Amino acid sequence: MSEAIILKGQVLSFDGSPFRPDPTGAARLHEAVAIQAGRIAAVGTFHDLRAAHPRARVVDHGPHVIMAGFVDAHVHFPQTAMIASWGKRLIDWLNTYTFPEEMRFADAHYAAEISARYLDLTAAHGTTTMCSFATIHPESVDAFFTEAQRRGQRVVTGKTCMDRNAPEGLRDTARSAYDDSKALLERWHGVDRISYAITPRFSPTSTPEQLEAMGALWAEHPDCLMQTHLSEQLDEIAWVKSLYPDARDYLDTYEAHGLLGARGLYGHAIHLEPRERDRLREVGGALVHCPTSNTFIGSGLFDMAGLIAEGQSVGLATDTGGGSSFSMLRTMAAAYEIGQLRGTPLHAAQLLWLATVGSARTLHMDGLIGNLQPGHEADLIVLDLASTPAIAQRTAQADDIWEALFATIMMGDDRAIAETWIQGARL
Ligand code: GUN
Ligand code: ZN
C-alpha cells in the first residue's frame, strides 16, 4: 500500500443535505484529510490522522479550504472554442454557432485537441468530474475518453444523436445512432473511471424512431446514464409540440420512447408543467440547473427552491458553451442570483453542496465522488479564500467561514483554485 498523505487546512465535508432549516447543519469542518491509494482514508483531527498514519507526508494549507472537486453535471466539451458567442437565442444560437463548431469534430485530431484543452481549463477551475455531451461523431467520444483516461479522471460522455433538424454532416440515423452508441458503450463503459451516457440531444433533433432506438438501447443497458435537454426555452417547447402533436408535454416525448428513468439527466428543465414535475419526481429523474446558460441564452429562471422542496433530484452545471463560464464558482454565483430574482436566495453551504454532492447524486456517483468521506475517491481542491485583493479584503472582514466562502463563490474564478487533486495525486 502506498504511503499516506495528510493535508491540513479547513477541510469541508457534508453529512447530509443542507436543504434543511439550518443550511450549515449538515456541513462538517475538520482539521485534516488523509489520502491513501487514491482514496480518502479519513477526515478528522490532525492528531488522530497523524497517529493512524505516522509515516505520512504532511502538507499544511493553513487557512485554505480543502473540499471535494466540483462535479459539473451538464456540459458540451465540443463547445469550448465557441463559448461566449453573442446575441442569439437557443435555436438560432445552435444553428449559427454550435452546429458549425461541432462539425469540426469529424476530425479526430481536432477532437483530441479540444478534449485536452477542455480538461486543462476545467481542472484549473477545480472541476474534477463532468457529464458531457460529445458530438455525433464517435471519434469525439473516443477522443474525450482517451484524454480523460490518461489523466485518471472520472468522466461521463456519449455520442450526441441527431437525425433531423441539423445540417448535413451532423446527422446520423436511428439505426446508426443505435449501432454507434452501442459500440462506444461496449468499448468504454466501466473501463477505469469512465462511464457512457446514452445521449439523444433533444426531441427536436431526433425523429420518434431515433428516440425509440435510444430507449431500446437504454433498456438493454439500464446501468448507463441517459442525458438530454428538457424545456429550456418557450420557442423550443412550442416547436416540440408541433413536432410531436400526440405528446402530452415535452417530457412525454421522452417518456413515450423509454427515455424517462431514475438514471435520466434532464438539462435545464425550466418551464415544467405540473404533470412533468410529478412524473420526474415519481421516477427520480435528475434535473440539471445551468444558471449561466439560462441567463446568457435568455432561457428563464429555474425554480430551485420549489423543485428541491417537492423532493426532486437537482444538480448544478456550467452547460459550457451555452453557459458563459468553465467555473463552477461562477455557476454557483449565477444560481444565487437566479434564486434572488425568484425571492429564494441560496446559502453558501447549499451552493457548495449542489456543486459537489448534489451533482454527484444526479450521476449516481455520490458513493464515489463529490464529498470527502472515507472510501471516496480522492478528487479534491484547495480553495484560496483570498485569491484576489478584492476578495481578500472581503474575507478579512468575514465573521465566519460561510461569509468568507460566499465572497469567493460570488467573486472567485480559477485564481481561487490553489490546487486540484485527482485520484490522490496533485495536478
Ligand atoms: N438544446 C439542444 N442542444 C443544446 C445545446 O447544445 N446547448 C443548450 N444550451 N441547449 C441545447
Ligand atoms: Zn446542454
Short mmCIF file of C-alpha atoms and ligand atoms in Angstrom, two decimals:
data_model
loop_
_atom_site.label_atom_id
_atom_site.label_comp_id
_atom_site.label_asym_id
_atom_site.label_seq_id
_atom_site.Cartn_x
_atom_site.Cartn_y
_atom_site.Cartn_z
CA MET A 1 0.00 0.00 0.00
CA SER A 2 1.33 3.45 -0.95
CA GLU A 3 2.30 5.89 1.79
CA ALA A 4 -0.45 8.19 3.00
CA ILE A 5 -0.56 11.95 2.56
CA ILE A 6 -2.18 14.22 5.12
CA LEU A 7 -3.48 17.61 4.00
CA LYS A 8 -4.11 20.15 6.74
CA GLY A 9 -6.44 23.10 6.26
CA GLN A 10 -10.13 23.83 6.71
CA VAL A 11 -11.47 20.50 5.45
CA LEU A 12 -15.12 20.68 4.41
CA SER A 13 -17.43 17.66 4.11
CA PHE A 14 -21.18 17.08 4.20
CA ASP A 15 -23.06 14.55 6.37
CA GLY A 16 -26.42 15.24 4.75
CA SER A 17 -28.40 17.74 2.73
CA PRO A 18 -28.14 21.47 3.55
CA PHE A 19 -31.69 21.99 2.27
CA ARG A 20 -32.96 21.86 5.85
CA PRO A 21 -33.96 24.66 8.20
CA ASP A 22 -30.26 25.12 9.10
CA PRO A 23 -28.23 25.03 5.86
CA THR A 24 -24.95 24.57 7.73
CA GLY A 25 -26.22 21.77 9.97
CA ALA A 26 -25.04 19.05 7.60
CA ALA A 27 -21.62 20.62 6.91
CA ARG A 28 -18.57 19.46 8.86
CA LEU A 29 -15.22 21.21 9.19
CA HIS A 30 -12.19 19.10 10.07
CA GLU A 31 -8.52 19.86 10.63
CA ALA A 32 -7.16 17.41 8.12
CA VAL A 33 -7.79 14.75 5.50
CA ALA A 34 -5.68 11.63 4.93
CA ILE A 35 -5.34 10.23 1.42
CA GLN A 36 -4.08 6.77 0.60
CA ALA A 37 -4.04 4.75 -2.61
CA GLY A 38 -6.11 7.38 -4.42
CA ARG A 39 -8.90 7.41 -1.85
CA ILE A 40 -9.90 9.36 1.24
CA ALA A 41 -8.63 7.32 4.18
CA ALA A 42 -10.05 9.58 6.89
CA VAL A 43 -11.04 13.09 7.88
CA GLY A 44 -10.66 14.38 11.43
CA THR A 45 -8.23 16.00 13.81
CA PHE A 46 -4.62 16.21 12.74
CA HIS A 47 -3.66 14.40 15.94
CA ASP A 48 -5.84 11.37 15.12
CA LEU A 49 -4.79 11.19 11.46
CA ARG A 50 -1.14 11.52 12.42
CA ALA A 51 -1.49 8.69 14.92
CA ALA A 52 -3.11 6.47 12.28
CA HIS A 53 -0.52 7.36 9.61
CA PRO A 54 2.76 8.07 11.42
CA ARG A 55 4.88 7.99 8.26
CA ALA A 56 2.53 10.13 6.15
CA ARG A 57 3.81 13.16 4.27
CA VAL A 58 2.07 16.26 5.64
CA VAL A 59 1.16 19.34 3.60
CA ASP A 60 -0.19 22.29 5.57
CA HIS A 61 -2.57 24.52 3.63
CA GLY A 62 -3.12 26.94 6.50
CA PRO A 63 -6.41 28.83 6.13
CA HIS A 64 -7.25 27.36 2.72
CA VAL A 65 -10.41 25.26 2.38
CA ILE A 66 -9.95 21.66 1.26
CA MET A 67 -13.07 20.16 -0.27
CA ALA A 68 -14.27 17.75 -2.94
CA GLY A 69 -13.56 18.69 -6.55
CA PHE A 70 -16.51 20.18 -8.38
CA VAL A 71 -18.86 17.94 -10.34
CA ASP A 72 -20.33 19.56 -13.46
CA ALA A 73 -23.48 17.63 -14.36
CA HIS A 74 -24.11 19.01 -17.87
CA VAL A 75 -21.55 20.37 -20.33
CA HIS A 76 -20.70 20.26 -24.02
CA PHE A 77 -16.91 19.93 -24.21
CA PRO A 78 -17.07 20.41 -28.04
CA GLN A 79 -18.37 23.94 -27.44
CA THR A 80 -15.16 25.00 -25.67
CA ALA A 81 -13.87 27.15 -28.54
CA MET A 82 -17.17 28.94 -29.26
CA ILE A 83 -18.13 29.83 -25.67
CA ALA A 84 -19.44 33.38 -25.28
CA SER A 85 -20.93 33.79 -28.76
CA TRP A 86 -23.11 36.87 -29.00
CA GLY A 87 -26.72 37.72 -29.31
CA LYS A 88 -28.78 34.66 -30.25
CA ARG A 89 -31.47 32.64 -28.55
CA LEU A 90 -31.47 28.87 -28.35
CA ILE A 91 -32.42 27.58 -31.80
CA ASP A 92 -30.61 30.41 -33.63
CA TRP A 93 -27.62 30.00 -31.36
CA LEU A 94 -27.44 26.29 -32.17
CA ASN A 95 -27.69 26.87 -35.91
CA THR A 96 -25.36 29.88 -36.06
CA TYR A 97 -22.57 28.97 -33.68
CA THR A 98 -22.91 25.48 -32.26
CA PHE A 99 -23.54 23.21 -35.21
CA PRO A 100 -20.72 24.68 -37.37
CA GLU A 101 -18.28 24.19 -34.48
CA GLU A 102 -19.49 20.65 -33.76
CA MET A 103 -18.99 19.82 -37.44
CA ARG A 104 -15.24 20.19 -36.89
CA PHE A 105 -15.20 17.12 -34.66
CA ALA A 106 -15.29 14.82 -37.68
CA ASP A 107 -11.54 15.45 -37.48
CA ALA A 108 -10.16 13.17 -34.75
CA HIS A 109 -7.13 15.45 -34.28
CA TYR A 110 -9.33 18.44 -33.56
CA ALA A 111 -11.44 16.33 -31.19
CA ALA A 112 -8.28 15.32 -29.30
CA GLU A 113 -7.00 18.90 -29.17
CA ILE A 114 -10.25 20.27 -27.75
CA SER A 115 -10.63 17.38 -25.29
CA ALA A 116 -7.21 18.17 -23.82
CA ARG A 117 -7.87 21.92 -23.83
CA TYR A 118 -11.23 21.46 -22.12
CA LEU A 119 -9.84 19.14 -19.42
CA ASP A 120 -6.93 21.54 -18.77
CA LEU A 121 -9.30 24.50 -18.40
CA THR A 122 -11.75 22.71 -16.13
CA ALA A 123 -9.03 21.25 -13.90
CA ALA A 124 -7.68 24.77 -13.43
CA HIS A 125 -11.19 25.78 -12.36
CA GLY A 126 -11.43 22.92 -9.84
CA THR A 127 -13.78 20.64 -11.74
CA THR A 128 -12.74 17.01 -11.45
CA THR A 129 -15.76 15.20 -12.94
CA MET A 130 -18.16 16.23 -15.68
CA CYS A 131 -21.02 14.72 -17.62
CA SER A 132 -20.57 15.97 -21.18
CA PHE A 133 -22.30 15.78 -24.49
CA ALA A 134 -19.90 14.86 -27.32
CA THR A 135 -20.83 15.40 -31.00
CA ILE A 136 -22.49 12.98 -33.39
CA HIS A 137 -19.02 11.69 -34.33
CA PRO A 138 -17.91 8.54 -32.49
CA GLU A 139 -14.37 9.99 -32.80
CA SER A 140 -15.35 12.78 -30.41
CA VAL A 141 -16.27 10.23 -27.71
CA ASP A 142 -13.07 8.25 -28.25
CA ALA A 143 -11.01 11.44 -28.05
CA PHE A 144 -12.59 12.63 -24.81
CA PHE A 145 -12.44 9.27 -23.05
CA THR A 146 -8.85 8.67 -24.19
CA GLU A 147 -7.72 12.00 -22.77
CA ALA A 148 -9.68 11.58 -19.50
CA GLN A 149 -8.36 8.05 -19.07
CA ARG A 150 -4.81 9.30 -19.49
CA ARG A 151 -5.45 11.76 -16.67
CA GLY A 152 -7.19 9.20 -14.44
CA GLN A 153 -10.38 11.27 -14.37
CA ARG A 154 -13.90 10.11 -13.64
CA VAL A 155 -15.94 11.39 -16.60
CA VAL A 156 -19.16 10.70 -18.46
CA THR A 157 -19.92 11.40 -22.10
CA GLY A 158 -21.84 9.95 -25.01
CA LYS A 159 -22.28 10.34 -28.73
CA THR A 160 -24.86 13.08 -29.30
CA CYS A 161 -27.56 11.63 -31.54
CA MET A 162 -29.45 13.77 -34.11
CA ASP A 163 -31.26 12.54 -37.20
CA ARG A 164 -33.25 15.65 -38.17
CA ASN A 165 -33.24 19.45 -37.95
CA ALA A 166 -29.46 19.54 -38.04
CA PRO A 167 -27.22 20.31 -41.03
CA GLU A 168 -25.89 17.77 -43.47
CA GLY A 169 -22.79 16.26 -41.94
CA LEU A 170 -24.23 16.50 -38.45
CA ARG A 171 -26.99 13.94 -38.80
CA ASP A 172 -26.99 10.22 -38.15
CA THR A 173 -29.96 7.85 -38.46
CA ALA A 174 -31.99 5.92 -35.93
CA ARG A 175 -30.06 2.78 -36.89
CA SER A 176 -26.54 4.26 -36.96
CA ALA A 177 -27.16 6.17 -33.72
CA TYR A 178 -28.11 2.90 -32.04
CA ASP A 179 -25.20 0.95 -33.55
CA ASP A 180 -22.54 3.61 -32.90
CA SER A 181 -23.76 4.31 -29.36
CA LYS A 182 -23.83 0.60 -28.58
CA ALA A 183 -20.30 0.07 -29.90
CA LEU A 184 -18.95 3.02 -27.89
CA LEU A 185 -20.78 1.89 -24.78
CA GLU A 186 -19.37 -1.61 -25.08
CA ARG A 187 -15.87 -0.25 -25.67
CA TRP A 188 -15.79 2.27 -22.84
CA HIS A 189 -18.49 1.91 -20.17
CA GLY A 190 -16.93 0.84 -16.86
CA VAL A 191 -13.35 0.99 -18.15
CA ASP A 192 -11.20 2.63 -15.44
CA ARG A 193 -13.22 5.66 -14.28
CA ILE A 194 -15.22 6.05 -17.48
CA SER A 195 -18.99 5.90 -17.86
CA TYR A 196 -21.03 6.08 -21.04
CA ALA A 197 -24.24 8.12 -21.22
CA ILE A 198 -26.84 7.44 -23.90
CA THR A 199 -27.27 10.90 -25.45
CA PRO A 200 -30.17 11.94 -27.66
CA ARG A 201 -29.55 15.70 -27.97
CA PHE A 202 -33.19 16.77 -27.56
CA SER A 203 -36.55 15.91 -29.08
CA PRO A 204 -36.41 18.48 -31.96
CA THR A 205 -33.28 16.88 -33.44
CA SER A 206 -34.47 13.28 -33.18
CA THR A 207 -37.25 11.51 -35.03
CA PRO A 208 -39.59 9.39 -32.91
CA GLU A 209 -37.79 6.39 -34.45
CA GLN A 210 -34.46 7.59 -33.11
CA LEU A 211 -35.86 8.27 -29.63
CA GLU A 212 -37.34 4.76 -29.73
CA ALA A 213 -33.93 3.30 -30.66
CA MET A 214 -32.25 5.21 -27.82
CA GLY A 215 -34.93 3.97 -25.41
CA ALA A 216 -34.30 0.40 -26.58
CA LEU A 217 -30.55 0.79 -26.04
CA TRP A 218 -31.14 2.17 -22.54
CA ALA A 219 -33.43 -0.76 -21.71
CA GLU A 220 -30.61 -3.11 -22.76
CA HIS A 221 -28.09 -1.17 -20.62
CA PRO A 222 -30.08 0.15 -17.66
CA ASP A 223 -26.93 0.84 -15.63
CA CYS A 224 -25.99 3.62 -18.07
CA LEU A 225 -26.98 7.20 -17.59
CA MET A 226 -29.14 8.88 -20.25
CA GLN A 227 -28.77 12.62 -20.82
CA THR A 228 -30.78 15.09 -22.85
CA HIS A 229 -32.36 18.58 -22.75
CA LEU A 230 -35.83 19.46 -21.48
CA SER A 231 -37.97 22.62 -21.56
CA GLU A 232 -35.22 25.20 -21.88
CA GLN A 233 -36.94 27.95 -23.92
CA LEU A 234 -40.58 28.69 -24.72
CA ASP A 235 -39.97 28.69 -28.51
CA GLU A 236 -38.32 25.29 -28.21
CA ILE A 237 -41.29 23.90 -26.26
CA ALA A 238 -43.73 25.17 -28.91
CA TRP A 239 -41.57 23.55 -31.60
CA VAL A 240 -41.58 20.23 -29.72
CA LYS A 241 -45.39 20.39 -29.52
CA SER A 242 -45.60 20.88 -33.28
CA LEU A 243 -43.16 18.04 -33.98
CA TYR A 244 -44.87 15.63 -31.56
CA PRO A 245 -48.58 16.52 -31.79
CA ASP A 246 -49.65 13.46 -29.79
CA ALA A 247 -47.36 14.15 -26.84
CA ARG A 248 -48.97 15.38 -23.62
CA ASP A 249 -46.00 17.66 -22.99
CA TYR A 250 -42.25 17.88 -23.70
CA LEU A 251 -41.34 15.19 -21.16
CA ASP A 252 -43.84 12.86 -22.76
CA THR A 253 -41.78 12.83 -25.97
CA TYR A 254 -39.09 11.08 -23.90
CA GLU A 255 -41.43 9.08 -21.69
CA ALA A 256 -43.29 7.60 -24.67
CA HIS A 257 -39.99 6.29 -26.06
CA GLY A 258 -38.49 4.74 -22.93
CA LEU A 259 -36.34 7.75 -22.09
CA LEU A 260 -37.72 8.63 -18.66
CA GLY A 261 -35.98 6.97 -15.73
CA ALA A 262 -34.04 7.37 -12.50
CA ARG A 263 -30.76 7.42 -14.38
CA GLY A 264 -32.02 10.12 -16.73
CA LEU A 265 -30.47 13.59 -16.63
CA TYR A 266 -32.70 16.36 -17.96
CA GLY A 267 -30.77 19.58 -18.62
CA HIS A 268 -32.36 22.99 -17.94
CA ALA A 269 -35.92 21.88 -17.04
CA ILE A 270 -37.06 25.46 -16.56
CA HIS A 271 -40.60 25.68 -17.90
CA LEU A 272 -42.09 22.47 -16.49
CA GLU A 273 -45.77 21.68 -16.38
CA PRO A 274 -47.30 20.09 -13.26
CA ARG A 275 -47.54 16.64 -14.91
CA GLU A 276 -43.88 16.79 -15.88
CA ARG A 277 -42.84 17.67 -12.34
CA ASP A 278 -44.95 14.85 -10.93
CA ARG A 279 -43.51 12.25 -13.30
CA LEU A 280 -39.91 13.38 -12.79
CA ARG A 281 -40.34 13.14 -9.03
CA GLU A 282 -42.09 9.75 -9.22
CA VAL A 283 -39.32 8.16 -11.29
CA GLY A 284 -36.48 10.07 -9.61
CA GLY A 285 -35.06 11.57 -12.81
CA ALA A 286 -32.49 14.31 -12.26
CA LEU A 287 -32.94 17.97 -13.19
CA VAL A 288 -29.77 19.85 -14.02
CA HIS A 289 -29.69 23.58 -13.36
CA CYS A 290 -27.49 25.52 -15.81
CA PRO A 291 -27.73 29.08 -14.49
CA THR A 292 -25.09 30.93 -16.53
CA SER A 293 -26.52 29.38 -19.69
CA ASN A 294 -30.08 30.21 -18.74
CA THR A 295 -29.24 33.89 -18.35
CA PHE A 296 -26.78 34.00 -21.27
CA ILE A 297 -29.19 32.47 -23.80
CA GLY A 298 -32.13 34.16 -22.11
CA SER A 299 -33.99 30.97 -21.21
CA GLY A 300 -35.62 31.67 -17.86
CA LEU A 301 -35.41 31.26 -14.09
CA PHE A 302 -35.10 27.68 -12.79
CA ASP A 303 -37.33 27.01 -9.76
CA MET A 304 -34.63 25.64 -7.46
CA ALA A 305 -36.48 26.19 -4.19
CA GLY A 306 -39.77 24.75 -5.41
CA LEU A 307 -38.18 21.72 -7.06
CA ILE A 308 -36.00 20.88 -4.06
CA ALA A 309 -38.96 21.33 -1.70
CA GLU A 310 -41.01 18.82 -3.67
CA GLY A 311 -38.20 16.28 -3.48
CA GLN A 312 -36.66 16.45 -6.95
CA SER A 313 -33.06 15.41 -7.53
CA VAL A 314 -31.18 18.53 -8.71
CA GLY A 315 -27.62 19.03 -9.94
CA LEU A 316 -25.65 22.08 -11.00
CA ALA A 317 -23.83 22.61 -14.26
CA THR A 318 -21.98 25.13 -16.41
CA ASP A 319 -23.53 23.99 -19.72
CA THR A 320 -20.33 25.17 -21.43
CA GLY A 321 -20.55 26.75 -24.10
CA GLY A 322 -24.23 27.85 -23.85
CA GLY A 323 -23.06 28.61 -20.34
CA SER A 324 -20.65 31.52 -20.30
CA SER A 325 -18.04 30.02 -17.98
CA PHE A 326 -15.92 26.97 -17.19
CA SER A 327 -16.10 27.86 -13.50
CA MET A 328 -18.40 26.17 -11.02
CA LEU A 329 -17.76 29.13 -8.68
CA ARG A 330 -19.20 31.47 -11.32
CA THR A 331 -22.02 28.95 -11.83
CA MET A 332 -22.85 28.96 -8.12
CA ALA A 333 -22.88 32.77 -8.22
CA ALA A 334 -25.37 32.69 -11.10
CA ALA A 335 -27.52 30.15 -9.23
CA TYR A 336 -27.52 32.52 -6.28
CA GLU A 337 -28.56 35.45 -8.48
CA ILE A 338 -31.39 33.47 -10.08
CA GLY A 339 -32.51 32.48 -6.57
CA GLN A 340 -32.56 36.16 -5.66
CA LEU A 341 -34.67 37.02 -8.71
CA ARG A 342 -37.16 34.38 -7.51
CA GLY A 343 -37.03 35.58 -3.90
CA THR A 344 -35.28 32.44 -2.67
CA PRO A 345 -31.54 33.09 -2.10
CA LEU A 346 -29.34 30.03 -1.65
CA HIS A 347 -26.88 29.72 1.24
CA ALA A 348 -23.17 29.16 0.52
CA ALA A 349 -23.45 25.66 2.03
CA GLN A 350 -26.32 24.85 -0.35
CA LEU A 351 -24.40 26.16 -3.37
CA LEU A 352 -21.26 24.18 -2.50
CA TRP A 353 -23.33 21.07 -1.83
CA LEU A 354 -25.09 21.39 -5.20
CA ALA A 355 -21.74 21.75 -7.00
CA THR A 356 -20.37 18.60 -5.34
CA VAL A 357 -22.68 16.12 -3.59
CA GLY A 358 -25.82 17.23 -5.42
CA SER A 359 -24.32 16.87 -8.88
CA ALA A 360 -22.62 13.59 -7.92
CA ARG A 361 -26.03 12.29 -6.82
CA THR A 362 -27.60 13.14 -10.16
CA LEU A 363 -24.85 10.98 -11.75
CA HIS A 364 -25.49 8.20 -9.17
CA MET A 365 -21.85 8.60 -8.14
CA ASP A 366 -22.31 10.12 -4.67
CA GLY A 367 -20.79 7.00 -3.09
CA LEU A 368 -17.61 7.62 -5.07
CA ILE A 369 -17.05 11.34 -5.60
CA GLY A 370 -18.34 14.77 -4.59
CA ASN A 371 -17.58 14.53 -0.87
CA LEU A 372 -14.64 13.95 1.45
CA GLN A 373 -15.83 10.76 3.13
CA PRO A 374 -13.64 7.74 3.95
CA GLY A 375 -13.59 5.46 0.92
CA HIS A 376 -14.42 8.18 -1.58
CA GLU A 377 -12.07 8.71 -4.49
CA ALA A 378 -9.60 11.47 -3.62
CA ASP A 379 -10.64 14.12 -6.15
CA LEU A 380 -10.32 17.37 -4.26
CA ILE A 381 -9.46 21.04 -4.44
CA VAL A 382 -7.67 23.52 -2.26
CA LEU A 383 -9.57 26.81 -2.23
CA ASP A 384 -7.82 30.08 -1.51
CA LEU A 385 -10.29 32.42 0.19
CA ALA A 386 -8.11 35.46 -0.51
CA SER A 387 -7.25 34.86 -4.16
CA THR A 388 -7.52 38.48 -5.32
CA PRO A 389 -7.15 41.80 -3.46
CA ALA A 390 -10.90 42.40 -3.79
CA ILE A 391 -11.77 39.01 -2.29
CA ALA A 392 -9.01 39.17 0.34
CA GLN A 393 -10.29 42.44 1.80
CA ARG A 394 -13.82 40.99 1.99
CA THR A 395 -12.64 37.73 3.55
CA ALA A 396 -10.66 39.69 6.14
CA GLN A 397 -13.94 41.13 7.36
CA ALA A 398 -15.90 37.84 7.37
CA ASP A 399 -17.35 36.74 10.69
CA ASP A 400 -17.30 33.06 9.82
CA ILE A 401 -16.23 30.59 7.16
CA TRP A 402 -19.57 30.79 5.34
CA GLU A 403 -19.29 34.51 4.84
CA ALA A 404 -15.76 34.03 3.50
CA LEU A 405 -16.81 31.16 1.25
CA PHE A 406 -19.69 33.22 -0.09
CA ALA A 407 -17.33 36.03 -1.16
CA THR A 408 -15.22 33.53 -3.10
CA ILE A 409 -18.33 31.99 -4.64
CA MET A 410 -19.55 35.40 -5.82
CA MET A 411 -16.22 36.88 -6.92
CA GLY A 412 -13.87 33.95 -7.42
CA ASP A 413 -12.54 32.26 -10.55
CA ASP A 414 -9.66 29.93 -11.38
CA ARG A 415 -7.31 32.05 -9.27
CA ALA A 416 -9.18 30.77 -6.19
CA ILE A 417 -8.28 27.16 -7.04
CA ALA A 418 -4.86 26.80 -5.41
CA GLU A 419 -4.62 23.07 -6.20
CA THR A 420 -6.62 20.35 -7.90
CA TRP A 421 -6.10 16.70 -6.97
CA ILE A 422 -7.30 13.73 -8.99
CA GLN A 423 -7.28 10.24 -7.52
CA GLY A 424 -4.94 11.28 -4.74
CA ALA A 425 -2.42 12.99 -7.00
CA ARG A 426 -1.87 16.73 -7.26
CA LEU A 427 -2.02 18.10 -10.79
N1 GUN B 1 -30.51 22.14 -26.58
C1 GUN B 1 -30.11 21.27 -27.50
N2 GUN B 1 -28.77 21.34 -27.69
C2 GUN B 1 -28.33 22.27 -26.86
C3 GUN B 1 -27.02 22.79 -26.57
O1 GUN B 1 -26.01 22.40 -27.16
N3 GUN B 1 -26.96 23.75 -25.62
C4 GUN B 1 -28.06 24.19 -24.94
N4 GUN B 1 -27.93 25.14 -24.01
N5 GUN B 1 -29.29 23.73 -25.20
C5 GUN B 1 -29.41 22.78 -26.14
ZN ZN B 2 -26.74 21.31 -22.98
#
